[in-house]
Amino acid sequence: MKQVLVTGAKGQLGRCLQSISDAFNDFEFHFTDIAELNITDSQTVSDYFKTHKFDWCINCAAYTAVDKAETEVDKAKSINVEGVRHLAKASEEAGAKLLHISTDFVFDGKQNIAYTEKIKANPLSVYGKTKLDGENVIKDFLSRYFIVRTSWLYSEYANNFMKTMLRLSEDRNELRVVVDQIGTPTYAKDLAYFILELITKDSEDYGIYHFSNLGVASWYDFAKAIFEIKAIDVTVNAIKSESFPTPAQRPVFSVLDTTKTKETFDYKIPFWRDSLKLALMNLK
Ligand SMILES: NC(=O)c1ccc[n+]([C@@H]2O[C@H](COP(=O)([O-])OP(=O)(O)OC[C@H]3O[C@@H](n4cnc5c(N)ncnc54)[C@H](OP(=O)(O)O)[C@@H]3O)[C@@H](O)[C@H]2O)c1
């Protein structure tokens, strides 16, 4: 049976992977969190790969606090760059394939058509820069890797925009949400299914791929959709980003073009609103 290491398994994507892993019984999964496998510790990573014989490493471990990263630069680098370097090196030495997750925030958002994998990245924030550096480390070390860039993840697990909106609506009847940042909300469970289908296919079409749900939305559209689907009576007021200043600059447009992913793997990706309905149903 193929052995699969999942790092950062207590995060949002890691928990989505765990929740569906029983359906993929060709694999034996080793779900690890920071306590068991701290990816910033090169010796621990190297030892872990020597005591197990992994076929795949799925890296869900990351520093994801976009605003905090502006001041916690060293911490963000140590996880998103050095940690990734340790995993890439250990995977190469062990003959394992690495599937790593990256982000739409590697782009500057200055174009107004969806970003393909061929477009040069130009991150605006420390988080985006560390994620891009992590991608480059993998390209330097490995030939057998998949880097899957995704956007605006949400799910029934961990903290995310969908859960924040629902929580805020419990004691407010009016909310202000940014309308001038455009992207695609992505149900992390759809991404989890894609990841496990991808390793099941055992394709050798290595490289960078974009995976988000289909369609385009602003954060305002996303919030409106959540309340419409749940039939919650909240007034959502559209505001501009300049009325909601944040430490990190975000791309104003970061829609990912998923054509390469759909065509290479013959994969059908759901529309974001359909997935949102499902996620809201799955939320206990
Ligand atoms: N969330 C989004 O909207 C979004 C959008 C685009 C791309 N992505 C990318 O998608 C991936 C998954 O994101 P997510 O939403 O699942 O993130 P998440 O919920 O923040 O999960 C990340 C996990 O990594 C763990 N971790 C941190 N440092 C670690 C270390 N040194 N060793 C091992 N584990 C460590 C965290 O543990 P602690 O909680 O204990 O720190 C957490 O469990 C990330 O690569 C992220 O950059 C996310």
GROMACS .gro file of C-alpha atoms and ligand atoms in nm:
model
  332
    1MET     CA    1   0.000   0.000   0.000
    2LYS     CA    2   0.133   0.348  -0.087
    3GLN     CA    3   0.243   0.553   0.212
    4VAL     CA    4   0.133   0.916   0.226
    5LEU     CA    5   0.265   1.174   0.471
    6VAL     CA    6   0.036   1.471   0.538
    7THR     CA    7   0.198   1.762   0.726
    8GLY     CA    8   0.004   2.037   0.904
    9ALA     CA    9  -0.285   1.793   0.937
   10LYS     CA   10  -0.466   1.994   1.206
   11GLY     CA   11  -0.513   2.291   0.973
   12GLN     CA   12  -0.814   2.351   0.753
   13LEU     CA   13  -0.697   2.159   0.445
   14GLY     CA   14  -0.536   1.885   0.653
   15ARG     CA   15  -0.864   1.824   0.831
   16CYS     CA   16  -1.054   1.816   0.502
   17LEU     CA   17  -0.808   1.554   0.375
   18GLN     CA   18  -0.854   1.349   0.691
   19SER     CA   19  -1.232   1.368   0.660
   20ILE     CA   20  -1.231   1.207   0.312
   21SER     CA   21  -0.926   0.981   0.339
   22ASP     CA   22  -1.128   0.664   0.418
   23ALA     CA   23  -1.262   0.673   0.061
   24PHE     CA   24  -0.906   0.640  -0.075
   25ASN     CA   25  -0.808   0.296   0.050
   26ASP     CA   26  -0.512   0.244  -0.185
   27PHE     CA   27  -0.316   0.465   0.053
   28GLU     CA   28  -0.200   0.450   0.410
   29PHE     CA   29  -0.206   0.803   0.546
   30HIS     CA   30   0.025   0.943   0.816
   31PHE     CA   31  -0.139   1.262   0.938
   32THR     CA   32   0.108   1.472   1.137
   33ASP     CA   33   0.081   1.807   1.310
   34ILE     CA   34   0.350   2.043   1.432
   35ALA     CA   35   0.391   1.850   1.761
   36GLU     CA   36   0.483   1.529   1.577
   37LEU     CA   37   0.658   1.675   1.273
   38ASN     CA   38   0.773   2.034   1.293
   39ILE     CA   39   0.880   2.107   0.936
   40THR     CA   40   1.115   2.386   1.046
   41ASP     CA   41   1.335   2.131   1.225
   42SER     CA   42   1.556   1.982   0.953
   43GLN     CA   43   1.683   1.695   1.170
   44THR     CA   44   1.329   1.591   1.272
   45VAL     CA   45   1.218   1.598   0.909
   46SER     CA   46   1.519   1.400   0.790
   47ASP     CA   47   1.476   1.139   1.068
   48TYR     CA   48   1.103   1.111   1.002
   49PHE     CA   49   1.162   1.032   0.636
   50LYS     CA   50   1.427   0.773   0.730
   51THR     CA   51   1.200   0.584   0.969
   52HIS     CA   52   0.908   0.572   0.723
   53LYS     CA   53   0.911   0.493   0.354
   54PHE     CA   54   0.684   0.753   0.199
   55ASP     CA   55   0.564   0.749  -0.160
   56TRP     CA   56   0.405   1.092  -0.125
   57CYS     CA   57   0.437   1.395   0.097
   58ILE     CA   58   0.137   1.630   0.094
   59ASN     CA   59   0.243   1.955   0.256
   60CYS     CA   60  -0.048   2.130   0.426
   61ALA     CA   61   0.178   2.294   0.687
   62ALA     CA   62   0.210   2.666   0.637
   63TYR     CA   63   0.224   3.006   0.800
   64THR     CA   64  -0.109   3.151   0.681
   65ALA     CA   65  -0.159   3.465   0.893
   66VAL     CA   66  -0.139   3.709   0.600
   67ASP     CA   67  -0.142   4.032   0.806
   68LYS     CA   68   0.073   3.909   1.094
   69ALA     CA   69   0.338   3.795   0.845
   70GLU     CA   70   0.418   4.161   0.773
   71THR     CA   71   0.576   4.180   1.121
   72GLU     CA   72   0.657   3.810   1.179
   73VAL     CA   73   0.874   3.791   0.870
   74ASP     CA   74   1.128   3.544   1.011
   75LYS     CA   75   0.858   3.308   1.137
   76ALA     CA   76   0.675   3.316   0.803
   77LYS     CA   77   1.002   3.246   0.618
   78SER     CA   78   1.105   2.966   0.848
   79ILE     CA   79   0.778   2.776   0.784
   80ASN     CA   80   0.695   2.872   0.424
   81VAL     CA   81   1.048   2.863   0.286
   82GLU     CA   82   1.289   2.676   0.518
   83GLY     CA   83   1.028   2.420   0.625
   84VAL     CA   84   0.944   2.356   0.260
   85ARG     CA   85   1.316   2.324   0.181
   86HIS     CA   86   1.347   2.049   0.447
   87LEU     CA   87   1.050   1.860   0.303
   88ALA     CA   88   1.177   1.897  -0.055
   89LYS     CA   89   1.526   1.775   0.038
   90ALA     CA   90   1.394   1.481   0.242
   91SER     CA   91   1.147   1.388  -0.036
   92GLU     CA   92   1.422   1.394  -0.297
   93GLU     CA   93   1.652   1.178  -0.083
   94ALA     CA   94   1.373   0.931  -0.003
   95GLY     CA   95   1.241   0.914  -0.362
   96ALA     CA   96   0.902   1.049  -0.250
   97LYS     CA   97   0.689   1.284  -0.458
   98LEU     CA   98   0.592   1.616  -0.306
   99LEU     CA   99   0.252   1.780  -0.342
  100HIS     CA  100   0.266   2.133  -0.205
  101ILE     CA  101  -0.003   2.399  -0.172
  102SER     CA  102   0.055   2.759  -0.275
  103THR     CA  103  -0.161   3.065  -0.318
  104ASP     CA  104  -0.320   3.323  -0.548
  105PHE     CA  105  -0.136   3.582  -0.334
  106VAL     CA  106   0.180   3.515  -0.537
  107PHE     CA  107   0.021   3.745  -0.799
  108ASP     CA  108   0.004   4.125  -0.784
  109GLY     CA  109  -0.356   4.142  -0.910
  110LYS     CA  110  -0.277   4.404  -1.172
  111GLN     CA  111  -0.431   4.215  -1.464
  112ASN     CA  112  -0.800   4.171  -1.523
  113ILE     CA  113  -0.813   3.826  -1.679
  114ALA     CA  114  -0.767   3.503  -1.486
  115TYR     CA  115  -0.407   3.412  -1.401
  116THR     CA  116  -0.262   3.111  -1.581
  117GLU     CA  117   0.035   2.916  -1.448
  118LYS     CA  118   0.254   3.085  -1.714
  119ILE     CA  119   0.209   3.437  -1.577
  120LYS     CA  120   0.501   3.571  -1.377
  121ALA     CA  121   0.432   3.594  -1.007
  122ASN     CA  122   0.491   3.923  -0.828
  123PRO     CA  123   0.370   3.904  -0.467
  124LEU     CA  124   0.264   4.218  -0.279
  125SER     CA  125   0.289   4.084   0.077
  126VAL     CA  126   0.541   3.903   0.297
  127TYR     CA  127   0.308   3.601   0.301
  128GLY     CA  128   0.289   3.595  -0.081
  129LYS     CA  129   0.664   3.640  -0.112
  130THR     CA  130   0.740   3.353   0.129
  131LYS     CA  131   0.492   3.126  -0.055
  132LEU     CA  132   0.661   3.210  -0.388
  133ASP     CA  133   1.006   3.146  -0.238
  134GLY     CA  134   0.873   2.810  -0.113
  135GLU     CA  135   0.763   2.722  -0.467
  136ASN     CA  136   1.111   2.809  -0.599
  137VAL     CA  137   1.283   2.595  -0.337
  138ILE     CA  138   1.078   2.296  -0.454
  139LYS     CA  139   1.163   2.362  -0.819
  140ASP     CA  140   1.534   2.374  -0.725
  141PHE     CA  141   1.536   2.047  -0.531
  142LEU     CA  142   1.288   1.821  -0.701
  143SER     CA  143   1.173   1.704  -1.040
  144ARG     CA  144   0.875   1.502  -0.917
  145TYR     CA  145   0.650   1.760  -0.757
  146PHE     CA  146   0.307   1.917  -0.788
  147ILE     CA  147   0.255   2.272  -0.667
  148VAL     CA  148  -0.117   2.346  -0.646
  149ARG     CA  149  -0.203   2.713  -0.614
  150THR     CA  150  -0.544   2.780  -0.466
  151SER     CA  151  -0.749   3.077  -0.343
  152TRP     CA  152  -0.986   3.193  -0.067
  153LEU     CA  153  -1.018   2.859   0.115
  154TYR     CA  154  -1.311   2.795   0.344
  155SER     CA  155  -1.471   2.486   0.497
  156GLU     CA  156  -1.646   2.362   0.808
  157TYR     CA  157  -1.300   2.341   0.975
  158ALA     CA  158  -1.072   2.601   1.138
  159ASN     CA  159  -1.118   2.976   1.097
  160ASN     CA  160  -1.226   3.111   0.762
  161PHE     CA  161  -1.442   3.381   0.601
  162MET     CA  162  -1.758   3.168   0.582
  163LYS     CA  163  -1.747   3.087   0.953
  164THR     CA  164  -1.656   3.445   1.048
  165MET     CA  165  -1.955   3.583   0.856
  166LEU     CA  166  -2.192   3.337   1.024
  167ARG     CA  167  -2.050   3.420   1.367
  168LEU     CA  168  -2.076   3.797   1.312
  169SER     CA  169  -2.436   3.763   1.194
  170GLU     CA  170  -2.531   3.615   1.533
  171ASP     CA  171  -2.513   3.952   1.705
  172ARG     CA  172  -2.520   4.209   1.423
  173ASN     CA  173  -2.782   4.285   1.163
  174GLU     CA  174  -2.555   4.496   0.943
  175LEU     CA  175  -2.206   4.414   0.814
  176ARG     CA  176  -1.952   4.595   0.595
  177VAL     CA  177  -1.763   4.379   0.346
  178VAL     CA  178  -1.497   4.466   0.088
  179VAL     CA  179  -1.627   4.475  -0.270
  180ASP     CA  180  -1.315   4.569  -0.468
  181GLN     CA  181  -1.110   4.251  -0.420
  182ILE     CA  182  -1.202   3.989  -0.675
  183GLY     CA  183  -1.114   3.621  -0.663
  184THR     CA  184  -1.276   3.280  -0.622
  185PRO     CA  185  -1.392   3.125  -0.296
  186THR     CA  186  -1.277   2.762  -0.286
  187TYR     CA  187  -1.425   2.488  -0.070
  188ALA     CA  188  -1.119   2.323   0.089
  189LYS     CA  189  -1.292   1.985   0.065
  190ASP     CA  190  -1.309   2.019  -0.316
  191LEU     CA  191  -0.935   2.087  -0.310
  192ALA     CA  192  -0.883   1.786  -0.081
  193TYR     CA  193  -1.070   1.560  -0.329
  194PHE     CA  194  -0.864   1.698  -0.616
  195ILE     CA  195  -0.538   1.631  -0.427
  196LEU     CA  196  -0.630   1.270  -0.350
  197GLU     CA  197  -0.755   1.209  -0.706
  198LEU     CA  198  -0.429   1.353  -0.834
  199ILE     CA  199  -0.212   1.117  -0.630
  200THR     CA  200  -0.445   0.829  -0.724
  201LYS     CA  201  -0.387   0.901  -1.094
  202ASP     CA  202  -0.011   0.885  -1.032
  203SER     CA  203   0.035   1.120  -1.325
  204GLU     CA  204   0.384   1.221  -1.428
  205ASP     CA  205   0.268   1.561  -1.554
  206TYR     CA  206   0.457   1.734  -1.274
  207GLY     CA  207   0.461   2.109  -1.226
  208ILE     CA  208   0.246   2.400  -1.113
  209TYR     CA  209  -0.134   2.384  -1.134
  210HIS     CA  210  -0.412   2.621  -1.040
  211PHE     CA  211  -0.709   2.483  -0.849
  212SER     CA  212  -0.997   2.700  -0.730
  213ASN     CA  213  -1.370   2.656  -0.760
  214LEU     CA  214  -1.513   2.800  -1.084
  215GLY     CA  215  -1.654   3.151  -1.114
  216VAL     CA  216  -1.564   3.493  -0.984
  217ALA     CA  217  -1.671   3.686  -0.673
  218SER     CA  218  -1.583   3.973  -0.445
  219TRP     CA  219  -1.575   3.922  -0.067
  220TYR     CA  220  -1.906   4.115  -0.070
  221ASP     CA  221  -2.058   3.864  -0.318
  222PHE     CA  222  -1.927   3.579  -0.104
  223ALA     CA  223  -2.085   3.723   0.212
  224LYS     CA  224  -2.418   3.791   0.036
  225ALA     CA  225  -2.425   3.433  -0.096
  226ILE     CA  226  -2.364   3.287   0.252
  227PHE     CA  227  -2.657   3.480   0.399
  228GLU     CA  228  -2.885   3.413   0.100
  229ILE     CA  229  -2.824   3.038   0.112
  230LYS     CA  230  -2.870   3.026   0.490
  231ALA     CA  231  -3.171   3.263   0.470
  232ILE     CA  232  -3.016   3.489   0.734
  233ASP     CA  233  -3.153   3.840   0.740
  234VAL     CA  234  -2.842   4.061   0.752
  235THR     CA  235  -2.775   4.379   0.556
  236VAL     CA  236  -2.439   4.359   0.382
  237ASN     CA  237  -2.290   4.695   0.288
  238ALA     CA  238  -2.023   4.703   0.019
  239ILE     CA  239  -1.711   4.896   0.116
  240LYS     CA  240  -1.385   4.973  -0.061
  241SER     CA  241  -1.056   4.823   0.062
  242GLU     CA  242  -0.936   5.174   0.154
  243SER     CA  243  -1.209   5.189   0.422
  244PHE     CA  244  -1.076   4.865   0.571
  245PRO     CA  245  -0.697   4.907   0.581
  246THR     CA  246  -0.493   4.595   0.658
  247PRO     CA  247  -0.120   4.557   0.726
  248ALA     CA  248  -0.071   4.333   0.421
  249GLN     CA  249  -0.151   4.451   0.071
  250ARG     CA  250  -0.373   4.204  -0.115
  251PRO     CA  251  -0.414   4.160  -0.491
  252VAL     CA  252  -0.730   4.337  -0.612
  253PHE     CA  253  -0.784   4.064  -0.871
  254SER     CA  254  -0.657   3.711  -0.816
  255VAL     CA  255  -0.886   3.482  -1.014
  256LEU     CA  256  -0.695   3.166  -1.111
  257ASP     CA  257  -0.731   3.014  -1.457
  258THR     CA  258  -0.788   2.642  -1.396
  259THR     CA  259  -0.786   2.532  -1.763
  260LYS     CA  260  -0.451   2.348  -1.740
  261THR     CA  261  -0.571   2.153  -1.435
  262LYS     CA  262  -0.906   2.058  -1.592
  263GLU     CA  263  -0.750   1.954  -1.922
  264THR     CA  264  -0.440   1.772  -1.793
  265PHE     CA  265  -0.630   1.561  -1.541
  266ASP     CA  266  -0.969   1.555  -1.716
  267TYR     CA  267  -1.111   1.695  -1.393
  268LYS     CA  268  -1.449   1.861  -1.341
  269ILE     CA  269  -1.434   2.146  -1.089
  270PRO     CA  270  -1.757   2.266  -0.920
  271PHE     CA  271  -1.880   2.629  -0.931
  272TRP     CA  272  -1.813   2.821  -0.610
  273ARG     CA  273  -2.178   2.882  -0.525
  274ASP     CA  274  -2.267   2.512  -0.560
  275SER     CA  275  -1.978   2.420  -0.331
  276LEU     CA  276  -2.076   2.688  -0.082
  277LYS     CA  277  -2.425   2.531  -0.055
  278LEU     CA  278  -2.262   2.198   0.019
  279ALA     CA  279  -2.022   2.344   0.275
  280LEU     CA  280  -2.306   2.519   0.455
  281MET     CA  281  -2.499   2.192   0.462
  282ASN     CA  282  -2.194   2.011   0.603
  283LEU     CA  283  -2.152   2.273   0.876
  284LYS     CA  284  -2.299   2.131   1.191
  285LIG     N1  285  -0.663   2.966   0.382
  285LIG     C1  286  -0.667   3.022   0.262
  285LIG     O1  287  -0.754   3.105   0.231
  285LIG     C2  288  -0.563   2.985   0.159
  285LIG     C3  289  -0.570   3.045   0.032
  285LIG     C4  290  -0.475   3.009  -0.063
  285LIG     C5  291  -0.376   2.917  -0.033
  285LIG     N2  292  -0.371   2.863   0.092
  285LIG     C6  293  -0.267   2.764   0.121
  285LIG     O2  294  -0.330   2.640   0.147
  285LIG     C7  295  -0.254   2.565   0.241
  285LIG     C8  296  -0.345   2.515   0.352
  285LIG     O3  297  -0.406   2.628   0.415
  285LIG     P1  298  -0.500   2.613   0.543
  285LIG     O4  299  -0.611   2.710   0.525
  285LIG     O5  300  -0.529   2.468   0.566
  285LIG     O6  301  -0.401   2.667   0.656
  285LIG     P2  302  -0.410   2.650   0.814
  285LIG     O7  303  -0.549   2.616   0.856
  285LIG     O8  304  -0.343   2.769   0.872
  285LIG     O9  305  -0.320   2.521   0.842
  285LIG     C9  306  -0.181   2.524   0.843
  285LIG    C10  307  -0.134   2.419   0.942
  285LIG    O10  308   0.009   2.417   0.942
  285LIG    C11  309   0.051   2.402   1.076
  285LIG     N3  310   0.188   2.444   1.095
  285LIG    C12  311   0.237   2.570   1.115
  285LIG     N4  312   0.370   2.565   1.133
  285LIG    C13  313   0.405   2.435   1.123
  285LIG    C14  314   0.528   2.366   1.134
  285LIG     N5  315   0.642   2.432   1.160
  285LIG     N6  316   0.530   2.232   1.119
  285LIG    C15  317   0.416   2.164   1.095
  285LIG     N7  318   0.295   2.223   1.086
  285LIG    C16  319   0.290   2.357   1.099
  285LIG    C17  320  -0.046   2.489   1.154
  285LIG    O11  321  -0.041   2.457   1.292
  285LIG     P3  322  -0.073   2.574   1.398
  285LIG    O12  323  -0.216   2.612   1.375
  285LIG    O13  324  -0.047   2.504   1.529
  285LIG    O14  325   0.022   2.686   1.367
  285LIG    C18  326  -0.178   2.449   1.088
  285LIG    O15  327  -0.230   2.332   1.147
  285LIG    C19  328  -0.141   2.656   0.286
  285LIG    O16  329  -0.026   2.623   0.213
  285LIG    C20  330  -0.186   2.794   0.246
  285LIG    O17  331  -0.077   2.880   0.220
  285LIG    C21  332  -0.464   2.893   0.189
   0.00000   0.00000   0.00000
